[in-house]
PDB file of C-alpha atoms in Angstrom:
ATOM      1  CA  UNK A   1    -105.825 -21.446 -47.513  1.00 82.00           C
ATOM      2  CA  UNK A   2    -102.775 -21.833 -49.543  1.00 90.00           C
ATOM      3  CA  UNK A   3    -100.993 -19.730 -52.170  1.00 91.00           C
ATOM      4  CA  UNK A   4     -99.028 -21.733 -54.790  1.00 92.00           C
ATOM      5  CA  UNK A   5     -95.636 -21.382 -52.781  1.00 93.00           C
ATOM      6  CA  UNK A   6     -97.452 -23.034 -50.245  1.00 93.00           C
ATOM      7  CA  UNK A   7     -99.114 -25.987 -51.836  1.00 94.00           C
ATOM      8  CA  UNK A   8     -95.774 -26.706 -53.805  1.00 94.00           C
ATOM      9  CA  UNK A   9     -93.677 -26.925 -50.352  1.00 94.00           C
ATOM     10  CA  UNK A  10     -96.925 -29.050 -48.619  1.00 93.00           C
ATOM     11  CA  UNK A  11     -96.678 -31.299 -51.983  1.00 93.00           C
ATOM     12  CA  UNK A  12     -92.784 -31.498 -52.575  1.00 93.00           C
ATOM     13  CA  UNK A  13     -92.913 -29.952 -55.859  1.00 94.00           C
ATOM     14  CA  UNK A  14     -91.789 -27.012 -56.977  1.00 94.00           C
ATOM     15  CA  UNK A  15     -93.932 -23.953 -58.387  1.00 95.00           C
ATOM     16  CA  UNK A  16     -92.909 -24.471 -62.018  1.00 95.00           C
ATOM     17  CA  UNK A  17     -94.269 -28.017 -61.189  1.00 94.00           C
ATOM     18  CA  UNK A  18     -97.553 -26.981 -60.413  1.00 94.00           C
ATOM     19  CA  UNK A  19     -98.081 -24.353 -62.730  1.00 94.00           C
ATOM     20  CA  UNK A  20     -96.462 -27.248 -65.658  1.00 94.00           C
ATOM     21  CA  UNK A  21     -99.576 -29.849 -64.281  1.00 94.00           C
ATOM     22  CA  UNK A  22    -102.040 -26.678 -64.475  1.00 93.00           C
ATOM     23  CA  UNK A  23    -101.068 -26.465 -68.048  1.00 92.00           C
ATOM     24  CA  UNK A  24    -101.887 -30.121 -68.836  1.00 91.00           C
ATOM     25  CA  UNK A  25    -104.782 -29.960 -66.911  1.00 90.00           C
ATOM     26  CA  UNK A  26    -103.940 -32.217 -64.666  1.00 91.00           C
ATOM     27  CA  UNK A  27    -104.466 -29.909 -61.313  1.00 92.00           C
ATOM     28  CA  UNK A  28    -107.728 -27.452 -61.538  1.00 89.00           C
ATOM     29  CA  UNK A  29    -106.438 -23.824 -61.596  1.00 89.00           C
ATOM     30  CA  UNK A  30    -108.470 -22.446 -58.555  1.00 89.00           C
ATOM     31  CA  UNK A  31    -110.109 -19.148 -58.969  1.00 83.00           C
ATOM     32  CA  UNK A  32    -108.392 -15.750 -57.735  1.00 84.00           C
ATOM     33  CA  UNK A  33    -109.106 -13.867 -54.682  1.00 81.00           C
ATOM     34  CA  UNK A  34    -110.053 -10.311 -54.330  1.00 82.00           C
ATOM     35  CA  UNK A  35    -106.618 -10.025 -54.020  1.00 82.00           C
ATOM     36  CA  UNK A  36    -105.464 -11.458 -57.521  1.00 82.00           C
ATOM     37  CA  UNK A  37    -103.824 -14.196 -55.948  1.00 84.00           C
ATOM     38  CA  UNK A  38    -104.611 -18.330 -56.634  1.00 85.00           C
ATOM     39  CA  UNK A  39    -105.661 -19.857 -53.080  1.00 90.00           C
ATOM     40  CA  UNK A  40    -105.639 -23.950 -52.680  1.00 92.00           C
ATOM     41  CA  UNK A  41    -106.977 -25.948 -49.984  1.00 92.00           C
ATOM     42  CA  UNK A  42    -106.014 -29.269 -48.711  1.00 93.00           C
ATOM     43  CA  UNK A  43    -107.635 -30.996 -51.116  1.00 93.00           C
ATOM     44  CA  UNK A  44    -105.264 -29.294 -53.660  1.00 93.00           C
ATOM     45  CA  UNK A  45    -102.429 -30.594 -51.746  1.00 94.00           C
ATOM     46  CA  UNK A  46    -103.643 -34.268 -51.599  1.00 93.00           C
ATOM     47  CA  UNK A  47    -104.319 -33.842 -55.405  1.00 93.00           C
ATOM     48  CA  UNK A  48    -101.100 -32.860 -55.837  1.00 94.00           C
ATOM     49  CA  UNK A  49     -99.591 -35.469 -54.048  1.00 94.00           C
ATOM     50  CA  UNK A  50    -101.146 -37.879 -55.820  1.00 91.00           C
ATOM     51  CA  UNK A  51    -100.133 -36.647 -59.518  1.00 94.00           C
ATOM     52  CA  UNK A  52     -96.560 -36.261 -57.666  1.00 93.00           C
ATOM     53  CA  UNK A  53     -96.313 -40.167 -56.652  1.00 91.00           C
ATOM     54  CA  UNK A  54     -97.471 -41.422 -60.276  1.00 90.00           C
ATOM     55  CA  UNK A  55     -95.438 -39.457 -62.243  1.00 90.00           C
ATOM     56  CA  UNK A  56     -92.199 -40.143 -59.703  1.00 89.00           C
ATOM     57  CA  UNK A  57     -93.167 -44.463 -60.855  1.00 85.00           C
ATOM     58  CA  UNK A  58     -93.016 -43.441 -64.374  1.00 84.00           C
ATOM     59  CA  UNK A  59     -96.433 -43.306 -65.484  1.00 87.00           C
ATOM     60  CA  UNK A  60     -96.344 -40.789 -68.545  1.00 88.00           C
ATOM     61  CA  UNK A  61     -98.125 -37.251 -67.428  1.00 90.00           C
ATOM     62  CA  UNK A  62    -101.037 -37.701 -70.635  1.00 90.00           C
ATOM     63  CA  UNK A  63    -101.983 -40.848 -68.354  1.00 89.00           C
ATOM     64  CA  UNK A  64    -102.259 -39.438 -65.220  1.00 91.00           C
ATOM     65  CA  UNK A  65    -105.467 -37.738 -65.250  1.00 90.00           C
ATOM     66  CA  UNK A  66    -106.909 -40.897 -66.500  1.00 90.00           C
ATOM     67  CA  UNK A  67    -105.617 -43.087 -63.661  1.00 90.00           C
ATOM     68  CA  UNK A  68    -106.879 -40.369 -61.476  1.00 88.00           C
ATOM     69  CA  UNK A  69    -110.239 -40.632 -62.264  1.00 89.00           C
ATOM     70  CA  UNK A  70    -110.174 -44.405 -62.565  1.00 89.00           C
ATOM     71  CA  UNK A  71    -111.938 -47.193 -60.356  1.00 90.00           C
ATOM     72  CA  UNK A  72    -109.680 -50.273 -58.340  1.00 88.00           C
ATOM     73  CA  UNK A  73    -110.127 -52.251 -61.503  1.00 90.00           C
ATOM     74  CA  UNK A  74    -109.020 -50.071 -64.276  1.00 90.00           C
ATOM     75  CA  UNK A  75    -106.370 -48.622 -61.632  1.00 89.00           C
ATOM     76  CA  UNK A  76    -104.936 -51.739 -61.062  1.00 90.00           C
ATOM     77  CA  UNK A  77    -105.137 -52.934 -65.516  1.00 90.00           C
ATOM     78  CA  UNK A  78    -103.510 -49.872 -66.085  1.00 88.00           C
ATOM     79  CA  UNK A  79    -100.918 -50.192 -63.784  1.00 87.00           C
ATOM     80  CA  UNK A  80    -100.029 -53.497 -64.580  1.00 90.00           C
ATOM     81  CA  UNK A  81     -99.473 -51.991 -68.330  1.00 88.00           C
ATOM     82  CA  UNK A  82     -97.293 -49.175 -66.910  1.00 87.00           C
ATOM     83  CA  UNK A  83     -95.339 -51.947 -64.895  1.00 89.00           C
ATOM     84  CA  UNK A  84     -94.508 -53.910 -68.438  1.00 90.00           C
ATOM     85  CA  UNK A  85     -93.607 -51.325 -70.281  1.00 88.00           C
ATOM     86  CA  UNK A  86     -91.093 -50.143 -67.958  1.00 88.00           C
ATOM     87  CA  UNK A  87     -89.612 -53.159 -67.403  1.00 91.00           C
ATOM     88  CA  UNK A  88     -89.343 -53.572 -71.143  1.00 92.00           C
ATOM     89  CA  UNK A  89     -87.393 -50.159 -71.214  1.00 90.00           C
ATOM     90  CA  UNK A  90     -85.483 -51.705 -67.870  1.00 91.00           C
ATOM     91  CA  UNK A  91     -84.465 -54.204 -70.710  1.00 91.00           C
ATOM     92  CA  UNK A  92     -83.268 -52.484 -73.400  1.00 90.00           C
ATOM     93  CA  UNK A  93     -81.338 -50.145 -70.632  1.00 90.00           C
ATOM     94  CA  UNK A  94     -79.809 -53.193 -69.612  1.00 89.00           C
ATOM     95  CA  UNK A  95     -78.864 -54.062 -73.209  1.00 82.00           C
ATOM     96  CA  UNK A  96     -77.200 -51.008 -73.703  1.00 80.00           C
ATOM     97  CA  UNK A  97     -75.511 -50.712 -70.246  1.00 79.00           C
ATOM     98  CA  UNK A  98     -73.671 -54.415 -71.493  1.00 72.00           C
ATOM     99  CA  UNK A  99     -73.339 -52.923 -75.055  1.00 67.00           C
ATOM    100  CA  UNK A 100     -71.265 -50.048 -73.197  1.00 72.00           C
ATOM    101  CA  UNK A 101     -69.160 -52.522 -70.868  1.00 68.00           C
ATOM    102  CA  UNK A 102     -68.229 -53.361 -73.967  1.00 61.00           C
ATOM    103  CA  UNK A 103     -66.774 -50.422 -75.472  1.00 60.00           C
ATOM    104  CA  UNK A 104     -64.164 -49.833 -72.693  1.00 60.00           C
ATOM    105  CA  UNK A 105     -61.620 -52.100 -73.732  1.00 55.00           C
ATOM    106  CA  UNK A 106     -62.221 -50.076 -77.371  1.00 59.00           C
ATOM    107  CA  UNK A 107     -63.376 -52.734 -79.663  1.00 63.00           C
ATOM    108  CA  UNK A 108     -66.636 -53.242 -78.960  1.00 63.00           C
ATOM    109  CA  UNK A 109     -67.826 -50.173 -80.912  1.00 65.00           C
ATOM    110  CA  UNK A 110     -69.782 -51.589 -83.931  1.00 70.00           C
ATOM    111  CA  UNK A 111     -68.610 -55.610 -83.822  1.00 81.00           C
ATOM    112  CA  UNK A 112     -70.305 -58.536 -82.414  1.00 81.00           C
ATOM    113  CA  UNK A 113     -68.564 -60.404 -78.910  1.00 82.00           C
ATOM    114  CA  UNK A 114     -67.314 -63.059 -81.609  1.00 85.00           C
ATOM    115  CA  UNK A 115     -64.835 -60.175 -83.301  1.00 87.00           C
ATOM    116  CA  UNK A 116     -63.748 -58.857 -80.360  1.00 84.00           C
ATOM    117  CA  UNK A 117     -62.897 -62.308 -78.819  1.00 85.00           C
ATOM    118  CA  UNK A 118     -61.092 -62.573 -81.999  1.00 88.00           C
ATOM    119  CA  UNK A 119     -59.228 -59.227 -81.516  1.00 88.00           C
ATOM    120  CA  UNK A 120     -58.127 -60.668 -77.982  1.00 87.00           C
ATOM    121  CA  UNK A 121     -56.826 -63.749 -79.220  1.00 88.00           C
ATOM    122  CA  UNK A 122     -54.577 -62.563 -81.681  1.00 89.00           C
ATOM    123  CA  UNK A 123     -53.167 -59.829 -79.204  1.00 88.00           C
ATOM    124  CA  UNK A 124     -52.370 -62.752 -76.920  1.00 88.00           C
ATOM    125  CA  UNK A 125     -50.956 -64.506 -79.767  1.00 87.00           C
ATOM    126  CA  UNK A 126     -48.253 -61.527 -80.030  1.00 88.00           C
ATOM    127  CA  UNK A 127     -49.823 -60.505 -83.112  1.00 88.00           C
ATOM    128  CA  UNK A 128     -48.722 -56.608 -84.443  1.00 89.00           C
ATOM    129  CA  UNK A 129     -50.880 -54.068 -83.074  1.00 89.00           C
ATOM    130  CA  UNK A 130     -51.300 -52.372 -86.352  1.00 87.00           C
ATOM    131  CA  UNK A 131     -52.082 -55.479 -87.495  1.00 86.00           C
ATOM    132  CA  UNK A 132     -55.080 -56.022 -85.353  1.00 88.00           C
ATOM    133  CA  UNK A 133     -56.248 -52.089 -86.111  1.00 87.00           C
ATOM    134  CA  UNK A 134     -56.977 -53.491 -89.513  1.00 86.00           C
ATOM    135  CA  UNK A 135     -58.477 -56.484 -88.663  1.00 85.00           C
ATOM    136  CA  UNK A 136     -60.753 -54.564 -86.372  1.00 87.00           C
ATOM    137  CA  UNK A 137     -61.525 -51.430 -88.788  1.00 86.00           C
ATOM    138  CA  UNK A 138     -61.925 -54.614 -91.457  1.00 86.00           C
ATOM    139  CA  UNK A 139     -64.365 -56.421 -89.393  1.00 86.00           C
ATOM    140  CA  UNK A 140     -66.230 -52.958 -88.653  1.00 86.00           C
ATOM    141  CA  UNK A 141     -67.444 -53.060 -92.301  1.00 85.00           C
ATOM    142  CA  UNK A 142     -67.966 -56.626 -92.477  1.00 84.00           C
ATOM    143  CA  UNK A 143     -70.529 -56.746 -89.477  1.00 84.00           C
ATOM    144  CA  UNK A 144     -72.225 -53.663 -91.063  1.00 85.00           C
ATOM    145  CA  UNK A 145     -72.384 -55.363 -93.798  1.00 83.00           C
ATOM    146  CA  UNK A 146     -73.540 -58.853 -93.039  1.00 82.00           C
ATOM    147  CA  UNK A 147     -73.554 -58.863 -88.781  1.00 79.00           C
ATOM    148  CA  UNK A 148     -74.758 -63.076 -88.968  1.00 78.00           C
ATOM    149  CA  UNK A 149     -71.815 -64.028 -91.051  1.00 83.00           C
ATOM    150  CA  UNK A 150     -69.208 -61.670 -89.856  1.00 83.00           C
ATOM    151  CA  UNK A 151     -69.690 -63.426 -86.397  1.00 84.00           C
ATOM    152  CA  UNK A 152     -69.569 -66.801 -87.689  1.00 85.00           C
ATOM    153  CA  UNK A 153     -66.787 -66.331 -89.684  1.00 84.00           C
ATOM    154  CA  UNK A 154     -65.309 -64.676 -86.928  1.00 85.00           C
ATOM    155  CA  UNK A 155     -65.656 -67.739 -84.137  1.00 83.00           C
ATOM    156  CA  UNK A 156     -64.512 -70.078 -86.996  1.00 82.00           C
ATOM    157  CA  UNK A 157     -60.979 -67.571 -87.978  1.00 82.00           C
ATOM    158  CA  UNK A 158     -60.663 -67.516 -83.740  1.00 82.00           C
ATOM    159  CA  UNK A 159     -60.937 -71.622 -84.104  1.00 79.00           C
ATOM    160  CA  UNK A 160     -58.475 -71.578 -86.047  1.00 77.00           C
ATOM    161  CA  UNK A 161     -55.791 -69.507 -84.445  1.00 78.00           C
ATOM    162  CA  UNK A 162     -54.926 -72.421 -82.556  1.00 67.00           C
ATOM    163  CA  UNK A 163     -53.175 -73.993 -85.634  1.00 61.00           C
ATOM    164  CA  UNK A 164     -49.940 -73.161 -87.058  1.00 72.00           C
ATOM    165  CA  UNK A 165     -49.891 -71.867 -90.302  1.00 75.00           C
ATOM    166  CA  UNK A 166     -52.853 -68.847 -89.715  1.00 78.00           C
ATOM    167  CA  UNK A 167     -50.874 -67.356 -86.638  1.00 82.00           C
ATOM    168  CA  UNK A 168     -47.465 -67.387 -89.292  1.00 78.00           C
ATOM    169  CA  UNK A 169     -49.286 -65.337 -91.425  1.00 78.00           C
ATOM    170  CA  UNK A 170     -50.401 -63.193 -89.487  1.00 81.00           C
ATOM    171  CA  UNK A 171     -46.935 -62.128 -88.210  1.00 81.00           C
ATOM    172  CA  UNK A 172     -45.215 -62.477 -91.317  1.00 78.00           C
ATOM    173  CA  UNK A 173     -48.017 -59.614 -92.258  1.00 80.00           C
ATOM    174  CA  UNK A 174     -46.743 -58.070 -89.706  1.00 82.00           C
ATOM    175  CA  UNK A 175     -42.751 -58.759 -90.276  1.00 81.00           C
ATOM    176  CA  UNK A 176     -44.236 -56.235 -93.557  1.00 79.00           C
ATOM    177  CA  UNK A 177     -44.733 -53.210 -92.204  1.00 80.00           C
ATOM    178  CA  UNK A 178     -41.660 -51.300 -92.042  1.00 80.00           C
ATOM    179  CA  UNK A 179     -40.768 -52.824 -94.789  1.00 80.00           C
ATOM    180  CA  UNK A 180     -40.563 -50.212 -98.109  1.00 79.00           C
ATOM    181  CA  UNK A 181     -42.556 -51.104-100.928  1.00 74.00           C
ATOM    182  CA  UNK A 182     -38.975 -51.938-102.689  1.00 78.00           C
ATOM    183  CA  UNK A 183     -37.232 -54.066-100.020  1.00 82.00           C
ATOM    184  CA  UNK A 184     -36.139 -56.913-101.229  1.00 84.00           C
ATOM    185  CA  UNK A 185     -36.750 -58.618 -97.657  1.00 85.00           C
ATOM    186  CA  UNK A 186     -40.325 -58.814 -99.237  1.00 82.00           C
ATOM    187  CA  UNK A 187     -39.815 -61.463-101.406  1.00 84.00           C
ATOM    188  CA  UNK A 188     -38.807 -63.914 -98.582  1.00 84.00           C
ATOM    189  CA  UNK A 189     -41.646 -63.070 -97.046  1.00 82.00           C
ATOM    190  CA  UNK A 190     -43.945 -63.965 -99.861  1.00 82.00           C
ATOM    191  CA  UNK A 191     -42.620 -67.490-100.048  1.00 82.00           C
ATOM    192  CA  UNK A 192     -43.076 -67.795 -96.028  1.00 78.00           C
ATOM    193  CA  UNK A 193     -46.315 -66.601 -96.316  1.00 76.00           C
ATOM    194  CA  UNK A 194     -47.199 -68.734-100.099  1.00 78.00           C
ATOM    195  CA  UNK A 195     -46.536 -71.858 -97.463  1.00 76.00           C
ATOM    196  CA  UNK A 196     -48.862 -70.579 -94.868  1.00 72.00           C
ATOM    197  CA  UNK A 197     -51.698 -70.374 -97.007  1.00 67.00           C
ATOM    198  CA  UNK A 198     -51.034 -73.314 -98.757  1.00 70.00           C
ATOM    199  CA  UNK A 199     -50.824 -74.991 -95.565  1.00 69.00           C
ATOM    200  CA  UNK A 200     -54.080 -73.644 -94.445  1.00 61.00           C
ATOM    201  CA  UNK A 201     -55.602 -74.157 -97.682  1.00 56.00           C
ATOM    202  CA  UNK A 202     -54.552 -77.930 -97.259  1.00 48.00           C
ATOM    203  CA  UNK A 203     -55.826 -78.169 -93.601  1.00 45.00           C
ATOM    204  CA  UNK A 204     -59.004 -75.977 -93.787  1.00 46.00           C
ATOM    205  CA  UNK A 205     -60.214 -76.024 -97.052  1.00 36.00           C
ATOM    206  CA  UNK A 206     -62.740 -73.424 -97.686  1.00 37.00           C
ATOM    207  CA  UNK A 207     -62.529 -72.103 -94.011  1.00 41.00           C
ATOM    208  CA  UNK A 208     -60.819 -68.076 -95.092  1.00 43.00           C
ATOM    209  CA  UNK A 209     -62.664 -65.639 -95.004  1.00 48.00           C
ATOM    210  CA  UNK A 210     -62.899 -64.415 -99.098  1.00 50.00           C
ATOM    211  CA  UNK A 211     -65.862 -66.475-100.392  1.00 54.00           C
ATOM    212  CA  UNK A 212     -69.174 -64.942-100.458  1.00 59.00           C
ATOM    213  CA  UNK A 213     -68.260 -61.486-100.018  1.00 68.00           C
ATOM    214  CA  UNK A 214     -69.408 -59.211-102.582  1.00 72.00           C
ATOM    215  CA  UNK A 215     -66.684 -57.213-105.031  1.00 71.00           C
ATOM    216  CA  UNK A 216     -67.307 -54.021-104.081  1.00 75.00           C
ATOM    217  CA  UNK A 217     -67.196 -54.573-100.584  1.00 71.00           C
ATOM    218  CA  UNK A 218     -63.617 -56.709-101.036  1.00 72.00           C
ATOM    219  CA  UNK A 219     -62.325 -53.655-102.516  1.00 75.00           C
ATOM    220  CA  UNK A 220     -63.091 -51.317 -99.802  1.00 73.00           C
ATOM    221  CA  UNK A 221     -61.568 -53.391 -97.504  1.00 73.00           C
ATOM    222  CA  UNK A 222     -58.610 -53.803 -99.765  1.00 71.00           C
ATOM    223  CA  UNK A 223     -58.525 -50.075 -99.464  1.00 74.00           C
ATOM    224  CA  UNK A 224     -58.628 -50.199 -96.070  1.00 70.00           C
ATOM    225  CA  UNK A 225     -55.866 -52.836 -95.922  1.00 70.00           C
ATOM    226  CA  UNK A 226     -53.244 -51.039 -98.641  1.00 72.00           C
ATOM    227  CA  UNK A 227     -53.747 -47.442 -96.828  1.00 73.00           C
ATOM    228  CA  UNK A 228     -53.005 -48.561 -93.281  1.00 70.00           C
ATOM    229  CA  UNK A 229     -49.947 -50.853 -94.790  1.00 70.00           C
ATOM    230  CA  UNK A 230     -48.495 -49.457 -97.875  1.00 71.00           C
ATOM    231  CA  UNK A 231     -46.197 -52.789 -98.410  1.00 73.00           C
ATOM    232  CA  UNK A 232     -49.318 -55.251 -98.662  1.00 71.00           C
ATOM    233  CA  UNK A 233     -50.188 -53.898-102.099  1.00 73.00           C
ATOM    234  CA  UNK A 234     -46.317 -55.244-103.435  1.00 75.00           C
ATOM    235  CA  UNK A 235     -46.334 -58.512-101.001  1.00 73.00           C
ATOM    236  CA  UNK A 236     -49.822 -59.684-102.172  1.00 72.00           C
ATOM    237  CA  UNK A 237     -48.910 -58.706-105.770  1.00 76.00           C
ATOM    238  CA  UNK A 238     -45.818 -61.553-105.206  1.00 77.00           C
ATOM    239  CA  UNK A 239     -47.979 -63.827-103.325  1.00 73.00           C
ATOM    240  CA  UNK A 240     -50.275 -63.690-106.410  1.00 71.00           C
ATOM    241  CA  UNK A 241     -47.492 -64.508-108.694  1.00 76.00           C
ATOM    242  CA  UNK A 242     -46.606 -67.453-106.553  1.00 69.00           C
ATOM    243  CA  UNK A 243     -50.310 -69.317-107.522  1.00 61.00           C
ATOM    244  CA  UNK A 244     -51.488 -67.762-103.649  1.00 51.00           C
ATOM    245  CA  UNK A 245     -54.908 -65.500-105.437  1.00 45.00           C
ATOM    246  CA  UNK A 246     -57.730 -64.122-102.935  1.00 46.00           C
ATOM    247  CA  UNK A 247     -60.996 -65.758-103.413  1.00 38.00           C
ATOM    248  CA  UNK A 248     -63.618 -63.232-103.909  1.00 36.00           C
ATOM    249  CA  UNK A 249     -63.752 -63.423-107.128  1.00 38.00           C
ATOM    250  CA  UNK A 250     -61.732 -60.008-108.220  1.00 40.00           C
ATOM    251  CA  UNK A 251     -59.097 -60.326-110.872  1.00 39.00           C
ATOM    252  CA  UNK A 252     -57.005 -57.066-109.371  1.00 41.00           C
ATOM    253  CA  UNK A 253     -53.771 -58.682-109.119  1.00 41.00           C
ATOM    254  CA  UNK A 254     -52.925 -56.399-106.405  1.00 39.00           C
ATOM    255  CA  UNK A 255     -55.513 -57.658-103.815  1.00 37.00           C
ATOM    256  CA  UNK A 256     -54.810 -58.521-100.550  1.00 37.00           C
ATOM    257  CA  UNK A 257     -55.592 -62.571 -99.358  1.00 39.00           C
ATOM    258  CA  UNK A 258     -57.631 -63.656 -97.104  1.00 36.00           C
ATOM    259  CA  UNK A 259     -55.280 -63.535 -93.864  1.00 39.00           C
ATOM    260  CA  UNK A 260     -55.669 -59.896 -93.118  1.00 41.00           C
ATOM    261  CA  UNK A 261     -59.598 -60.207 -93.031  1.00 40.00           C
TER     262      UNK A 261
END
């Protein structure tokens, strides 16, 4: 006869174990000797064991006394069931493991592959870093916002990197930046960047990103865009006066265009 430090050792559980599965009901609480004391035999051990090797393959514990008591048949249904849901949780662990492959390299957090590939392409392009920051905060409330068309819009802006006149935009956006709101440097790079769009607008008509997206989500991301680059605000206010508007549909004559989205 056994006291529960013994049958936990014989099983490979430990005591907490066995009194958890007495709890559940799961193992029969044997009565006490004159002693006070629990004793188990083998069969207490072998019932042990058993409980031990189905919960250790994943089979819930408010199953187990069912597949205990069950014949070959049911055994063998139920298993099968156990088998498919954990290879459906094997799944969507193996979804997330990719999602957070993707989040080394930093981008991945909240945008679909199409963004980041994006992201990488105008890095490799020589594009400003703090240019790219607001692309990819930008695109972060895009794909909340509509996930199907961010990506799409994002493979189709990537497309297009390999002509001329987007890249130029993009790093006369960038020439910007340590510019002050009052440098007069900022007018030449209006009229550089009036031709780039009109280029693009010539070449790829209808292809920016500006059309469909909703006012009060075009202002957010102008936020986004004036607060991380204080001289857009003035350099799309002269790019406005030059004929070059946005096209979402706000009248704000201080709204960014469509490049820096």
């Amino acid at each position: 006869m056994l006291t529960i430090g013994g049958l936990a050792t014989h099983a490979g559980v430990t005591v907490r174990t066995v009194r958890h599965y007495h709890a559940k009901g799961l193992l029969p609480e044997p009565e006490r000797d004159h002693s006070g004391y629990r004793v188990y035999g083998a069969e207490a051990v072998v019932e042990l064991i058993r409980i031990r090797t189905l919960t250790a393959a994943g089979v819930p514990l408010a199953r187990v006394r069912a597949l205990l008591d069950a014949g070959p048949e049911e055994f063998a249904a139920a298993v099968a069931e156990i088998d498919h849901r954990l290879r459906e949780e094997i799944r969507v662990r193996e979804r997330h493991r990719e999602r957070i492959a993707g989040l080394v390299a930093g981008d991945g957090l909240a945008l679909p592959v199409e963004v980041t590939g994006l992201l990488e392409r105008l890095r490799g392009l020589g594009v400003d870093e703090r240019i790219v920051r607001i692309e990819h905060d930008g695109w972060i409330l895009l794909a909340a916002h509509s996930p199907e068309q961010a990506a799409a819009w994002a493979a189709d802006k990537r497309d297009q990197l390999g002509e001329g006149p987007l890249i130029e935009c993009y790093r006369g956006l960038g020439a910007a930046l340590d510019l002050a709101d009052d440098d007069p440097r900022l007018v030449g790079l209006a009229d550089r960047l009036a031709v780039c769009v009109e280029r693009l607008e010539v070449g790829q008509a209808g292809s920016l990103i500006g059309e469909g997206i909703e006012p009060p989500l075009a202002r957010l991301l102008d936020s986004l865009a004036f607060d991380s680059a204080p001289a857009a605000r003035r350099l799309i206010g002269l790019l406005r006066r030059r004929g070059r508007a946005d096209r979402t549909g706000n009248d704000d004559d201080d709204r960014p265009g469509p490049p820096t989205r």
